[in-house]
Short mmCIF file of C-alpha atoms in Angstrom, two decimals:
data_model
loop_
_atom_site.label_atom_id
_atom_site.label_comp_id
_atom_site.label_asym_id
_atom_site.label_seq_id
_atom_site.Cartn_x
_atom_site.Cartn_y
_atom_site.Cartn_z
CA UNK Y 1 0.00 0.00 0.00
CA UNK Y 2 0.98 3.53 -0.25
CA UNK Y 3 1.25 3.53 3.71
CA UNK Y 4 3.73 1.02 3.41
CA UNK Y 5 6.28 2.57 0.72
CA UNK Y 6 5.78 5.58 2.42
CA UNK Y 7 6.88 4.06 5.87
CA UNK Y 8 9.89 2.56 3.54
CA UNK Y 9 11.41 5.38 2.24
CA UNK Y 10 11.23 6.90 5.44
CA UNK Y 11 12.99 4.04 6.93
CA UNK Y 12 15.42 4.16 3.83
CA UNK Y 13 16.36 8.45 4.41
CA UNK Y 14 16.93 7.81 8.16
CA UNK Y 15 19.68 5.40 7.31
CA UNK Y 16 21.24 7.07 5.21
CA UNK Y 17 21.35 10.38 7.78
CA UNK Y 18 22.67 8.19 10.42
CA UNK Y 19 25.48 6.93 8.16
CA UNK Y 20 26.51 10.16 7.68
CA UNK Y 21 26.62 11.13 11.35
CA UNK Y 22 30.69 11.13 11.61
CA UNK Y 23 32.38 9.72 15.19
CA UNK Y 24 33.60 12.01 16.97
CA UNK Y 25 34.47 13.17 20.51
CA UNK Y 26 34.08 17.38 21.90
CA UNK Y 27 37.22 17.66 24.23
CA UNK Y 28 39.32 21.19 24.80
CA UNK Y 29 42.46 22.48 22.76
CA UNK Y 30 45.15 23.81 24.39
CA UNK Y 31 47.01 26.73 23.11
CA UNK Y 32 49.35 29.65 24.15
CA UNK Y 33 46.52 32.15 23.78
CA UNK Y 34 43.50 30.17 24.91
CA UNK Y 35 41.98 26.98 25.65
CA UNK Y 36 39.19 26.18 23.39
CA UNK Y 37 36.42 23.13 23.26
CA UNK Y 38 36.88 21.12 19.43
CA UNK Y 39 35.31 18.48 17.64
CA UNK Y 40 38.23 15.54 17.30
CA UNK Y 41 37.97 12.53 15.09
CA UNK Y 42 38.07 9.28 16.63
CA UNK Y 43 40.69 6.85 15.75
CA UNK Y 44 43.42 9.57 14.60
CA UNK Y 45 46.47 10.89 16.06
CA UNK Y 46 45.37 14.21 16.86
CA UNK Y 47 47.67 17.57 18.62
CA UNK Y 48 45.45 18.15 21.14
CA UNK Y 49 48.00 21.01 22.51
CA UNK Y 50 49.79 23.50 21.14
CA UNK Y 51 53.21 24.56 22.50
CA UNK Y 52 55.44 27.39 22.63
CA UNK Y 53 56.57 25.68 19.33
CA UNK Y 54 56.45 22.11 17.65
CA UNK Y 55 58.58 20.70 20.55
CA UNK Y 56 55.90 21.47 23.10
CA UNK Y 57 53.08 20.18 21.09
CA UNK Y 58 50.65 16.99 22.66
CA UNK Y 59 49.29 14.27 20.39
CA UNK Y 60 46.74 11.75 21.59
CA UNK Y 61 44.03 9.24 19.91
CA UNK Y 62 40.50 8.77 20.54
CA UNK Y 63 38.70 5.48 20.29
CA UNK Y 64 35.67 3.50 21.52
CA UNK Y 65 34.85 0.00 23.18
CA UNK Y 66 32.90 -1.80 21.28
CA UNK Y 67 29.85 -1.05 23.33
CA UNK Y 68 30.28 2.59 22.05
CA UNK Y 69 29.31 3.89 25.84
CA UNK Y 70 33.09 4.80 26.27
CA UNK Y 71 36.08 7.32 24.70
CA UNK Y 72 39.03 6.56 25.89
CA UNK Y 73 41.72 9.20 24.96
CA UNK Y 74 45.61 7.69 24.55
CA UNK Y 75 47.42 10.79 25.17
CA UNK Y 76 51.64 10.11 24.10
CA UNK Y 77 52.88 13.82 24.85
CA UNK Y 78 54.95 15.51 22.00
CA UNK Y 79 54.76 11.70 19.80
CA UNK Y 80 53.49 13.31 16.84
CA UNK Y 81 52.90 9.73 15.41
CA UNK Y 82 50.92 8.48 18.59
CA UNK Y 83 53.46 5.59 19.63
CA UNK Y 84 55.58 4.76 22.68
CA UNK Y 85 52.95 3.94 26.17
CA UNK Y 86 50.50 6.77 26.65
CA UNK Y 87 48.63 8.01 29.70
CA UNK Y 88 44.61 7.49 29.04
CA UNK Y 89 41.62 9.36 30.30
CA UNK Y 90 38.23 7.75 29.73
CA UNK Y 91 34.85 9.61 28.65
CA UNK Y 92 31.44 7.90 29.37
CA UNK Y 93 28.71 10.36 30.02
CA UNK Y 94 26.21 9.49 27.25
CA UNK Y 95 23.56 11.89 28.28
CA UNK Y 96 25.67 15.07 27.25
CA UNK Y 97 23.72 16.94 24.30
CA UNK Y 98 25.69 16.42 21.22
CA UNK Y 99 28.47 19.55 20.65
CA UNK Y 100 28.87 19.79 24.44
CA UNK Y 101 32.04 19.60 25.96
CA UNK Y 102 32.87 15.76 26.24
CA UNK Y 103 29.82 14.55 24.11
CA UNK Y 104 30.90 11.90 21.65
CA UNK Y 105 29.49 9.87 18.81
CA UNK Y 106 31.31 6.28 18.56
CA UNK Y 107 29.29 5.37 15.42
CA UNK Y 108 29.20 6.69 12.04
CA UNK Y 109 31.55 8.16 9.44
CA UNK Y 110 35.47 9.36 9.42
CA UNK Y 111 35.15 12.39 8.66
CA UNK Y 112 37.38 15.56 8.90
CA UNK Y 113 39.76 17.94 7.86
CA UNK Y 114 43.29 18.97 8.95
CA UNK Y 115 44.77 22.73 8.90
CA UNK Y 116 48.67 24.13 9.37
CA UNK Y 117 48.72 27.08 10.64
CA UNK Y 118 52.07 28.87 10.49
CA UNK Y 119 53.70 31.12 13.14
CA UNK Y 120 54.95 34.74 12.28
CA UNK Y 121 56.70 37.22 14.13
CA UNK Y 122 55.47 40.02 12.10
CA UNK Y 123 52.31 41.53 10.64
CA UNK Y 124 51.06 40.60 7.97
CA UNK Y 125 52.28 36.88 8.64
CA UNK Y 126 53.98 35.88 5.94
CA UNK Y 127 54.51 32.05 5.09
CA UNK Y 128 56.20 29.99 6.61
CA UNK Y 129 58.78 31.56 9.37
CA UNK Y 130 58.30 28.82 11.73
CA UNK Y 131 56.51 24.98 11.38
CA UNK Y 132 53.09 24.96 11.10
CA UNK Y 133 50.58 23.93 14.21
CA UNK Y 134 48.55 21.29 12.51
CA UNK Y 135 44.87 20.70 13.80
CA UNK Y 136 42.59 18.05 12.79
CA UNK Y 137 38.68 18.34 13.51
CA UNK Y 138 35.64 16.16 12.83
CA UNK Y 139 33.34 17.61 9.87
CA UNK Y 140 29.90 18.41 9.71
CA UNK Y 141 29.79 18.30 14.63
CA UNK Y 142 28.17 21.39 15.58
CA UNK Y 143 30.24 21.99 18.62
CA UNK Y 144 29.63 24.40 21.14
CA UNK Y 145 33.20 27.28 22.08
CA UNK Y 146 34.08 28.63 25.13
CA UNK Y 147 32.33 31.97 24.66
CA UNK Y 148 28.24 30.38 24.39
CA UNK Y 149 28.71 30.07 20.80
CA UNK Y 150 29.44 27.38 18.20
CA UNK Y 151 31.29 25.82 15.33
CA UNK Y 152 31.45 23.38 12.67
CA UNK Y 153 33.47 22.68 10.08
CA UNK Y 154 32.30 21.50 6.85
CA UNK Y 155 33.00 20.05 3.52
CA UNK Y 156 31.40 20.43 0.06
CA UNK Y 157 30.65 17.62 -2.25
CA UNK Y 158 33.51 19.29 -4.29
CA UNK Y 159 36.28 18.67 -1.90
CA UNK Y 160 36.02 22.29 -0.82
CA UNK Y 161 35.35 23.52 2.73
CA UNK Y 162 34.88 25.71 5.67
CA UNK Y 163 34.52 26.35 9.44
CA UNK Y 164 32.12 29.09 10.47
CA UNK Y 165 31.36 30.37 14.19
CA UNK Y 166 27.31 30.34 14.59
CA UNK Y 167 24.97 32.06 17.38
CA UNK Y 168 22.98 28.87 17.50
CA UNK Y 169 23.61 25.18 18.64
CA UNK Y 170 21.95 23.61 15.32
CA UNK Y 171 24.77 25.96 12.92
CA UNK Y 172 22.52 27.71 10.87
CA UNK Y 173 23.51 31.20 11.77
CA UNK Y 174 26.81 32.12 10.88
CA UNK Y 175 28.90 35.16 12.64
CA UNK Y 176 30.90 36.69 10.37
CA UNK Y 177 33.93 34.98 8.20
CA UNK Y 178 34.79 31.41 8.25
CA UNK Y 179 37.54 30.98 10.54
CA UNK Y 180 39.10 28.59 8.42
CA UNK Y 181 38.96 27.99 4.66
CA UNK Y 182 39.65 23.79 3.13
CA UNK Y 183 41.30 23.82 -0.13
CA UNK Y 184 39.88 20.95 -3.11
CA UNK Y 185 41.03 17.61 -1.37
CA UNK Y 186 39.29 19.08 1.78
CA UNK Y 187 42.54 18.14 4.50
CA UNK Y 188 44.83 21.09 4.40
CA UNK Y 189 44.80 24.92 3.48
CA UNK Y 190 47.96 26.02 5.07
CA UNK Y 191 47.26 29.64 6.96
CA UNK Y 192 49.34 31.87 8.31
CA UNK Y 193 48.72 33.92 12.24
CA UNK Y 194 50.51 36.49 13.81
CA UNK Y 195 52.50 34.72 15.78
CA UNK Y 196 52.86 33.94 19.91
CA UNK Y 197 54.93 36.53 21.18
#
């Protein structure tokens, strides 16, 4: 009946938007100027804190039981390639709204996009005085910042992206400029900030 195919391709769209719900975990950033809550990936090595420079930076993974009621982050200090025995801290409060602080997602897609942003000395920064501060954040997680707003970053079907701050926790009002801009493979558009000092 008509009720029935109806009820189907119902069925069939809600799949298919749960699919492309990406895993991901909302834990804080640490930086020189400010500490700030981000959307991570799960199951990527990830700089989770940025030093004075490269040397002082902190990589970590994220990953799930198989239960998906559990994060547990494997934090290996400045290992930029996530070996050698890390320290963990677990995450299990699955009654946080999604995008707060802490709230993760353990099923879905692997989804996200990576930025280098370069240290100057001098305005305007030019590129590339010092090594970049690479960041990689789950796409398409509106997440909520420090100051009562949010974010998200986002890519096209074309391989070309963006990360926008929004007045609302659903990401439909933008403030302003994207924050960052994702070049055609949607990983890396390298940007350069006044720098630390």
């Amino acid at each position: 009946t008509m009720s029935q195919m109806l009820k189907l391709i119902i069925s069939a769209i809600s799949i298919i938007c749960v699919q492309s719900v990406p895993k991901y975990i909302i834990d804080t950033y640490e930086n020189p100027l400010q500490n700030i809550n981000y959307a991570y990936p799960l199951d990527v090595c990830v700089n989770i804190e940025a030093g004075i420079n490269a040397a002082f930076d902190v990589f970590a993974t994220y990953s799930c039981n198989t239960d998906g009621t559990v994060v547990t982050r494997s934090n290996y200090g400045s290992a930029g390639d996530c070996t050698g025995t890390p320290t963990t801290t677990t995450y299990s409060d699955t009654t946080l709204t999604p995008g707060a602080l802490n709230s993760f997602n353990c099923v879905g897609t692997d989804d996200y996009t990576i930025t280098k942003s370069f240290q100057t000395t001098s305005p305007p920064p030019t590129c590339c005085e010092d090594g970049p501060i690479v960041v990689t954040s789950a796409t398409n997680v509106c997440f909520q910042l420090y100051d009562g707003n949010y974010s998200m970053a986002a890519c096209d079907s074309d391989g070309n992206g963006e990360q926008y701050k929004y007045s609302d926790s659903t990401c439909t009002t933008k403030i302003g400029d994207a924050i960052f801009l994702y070049d055609l493979t949607c990983q890396v558009l390298e940007e350069n900030v006044a720098g630390f000092g």
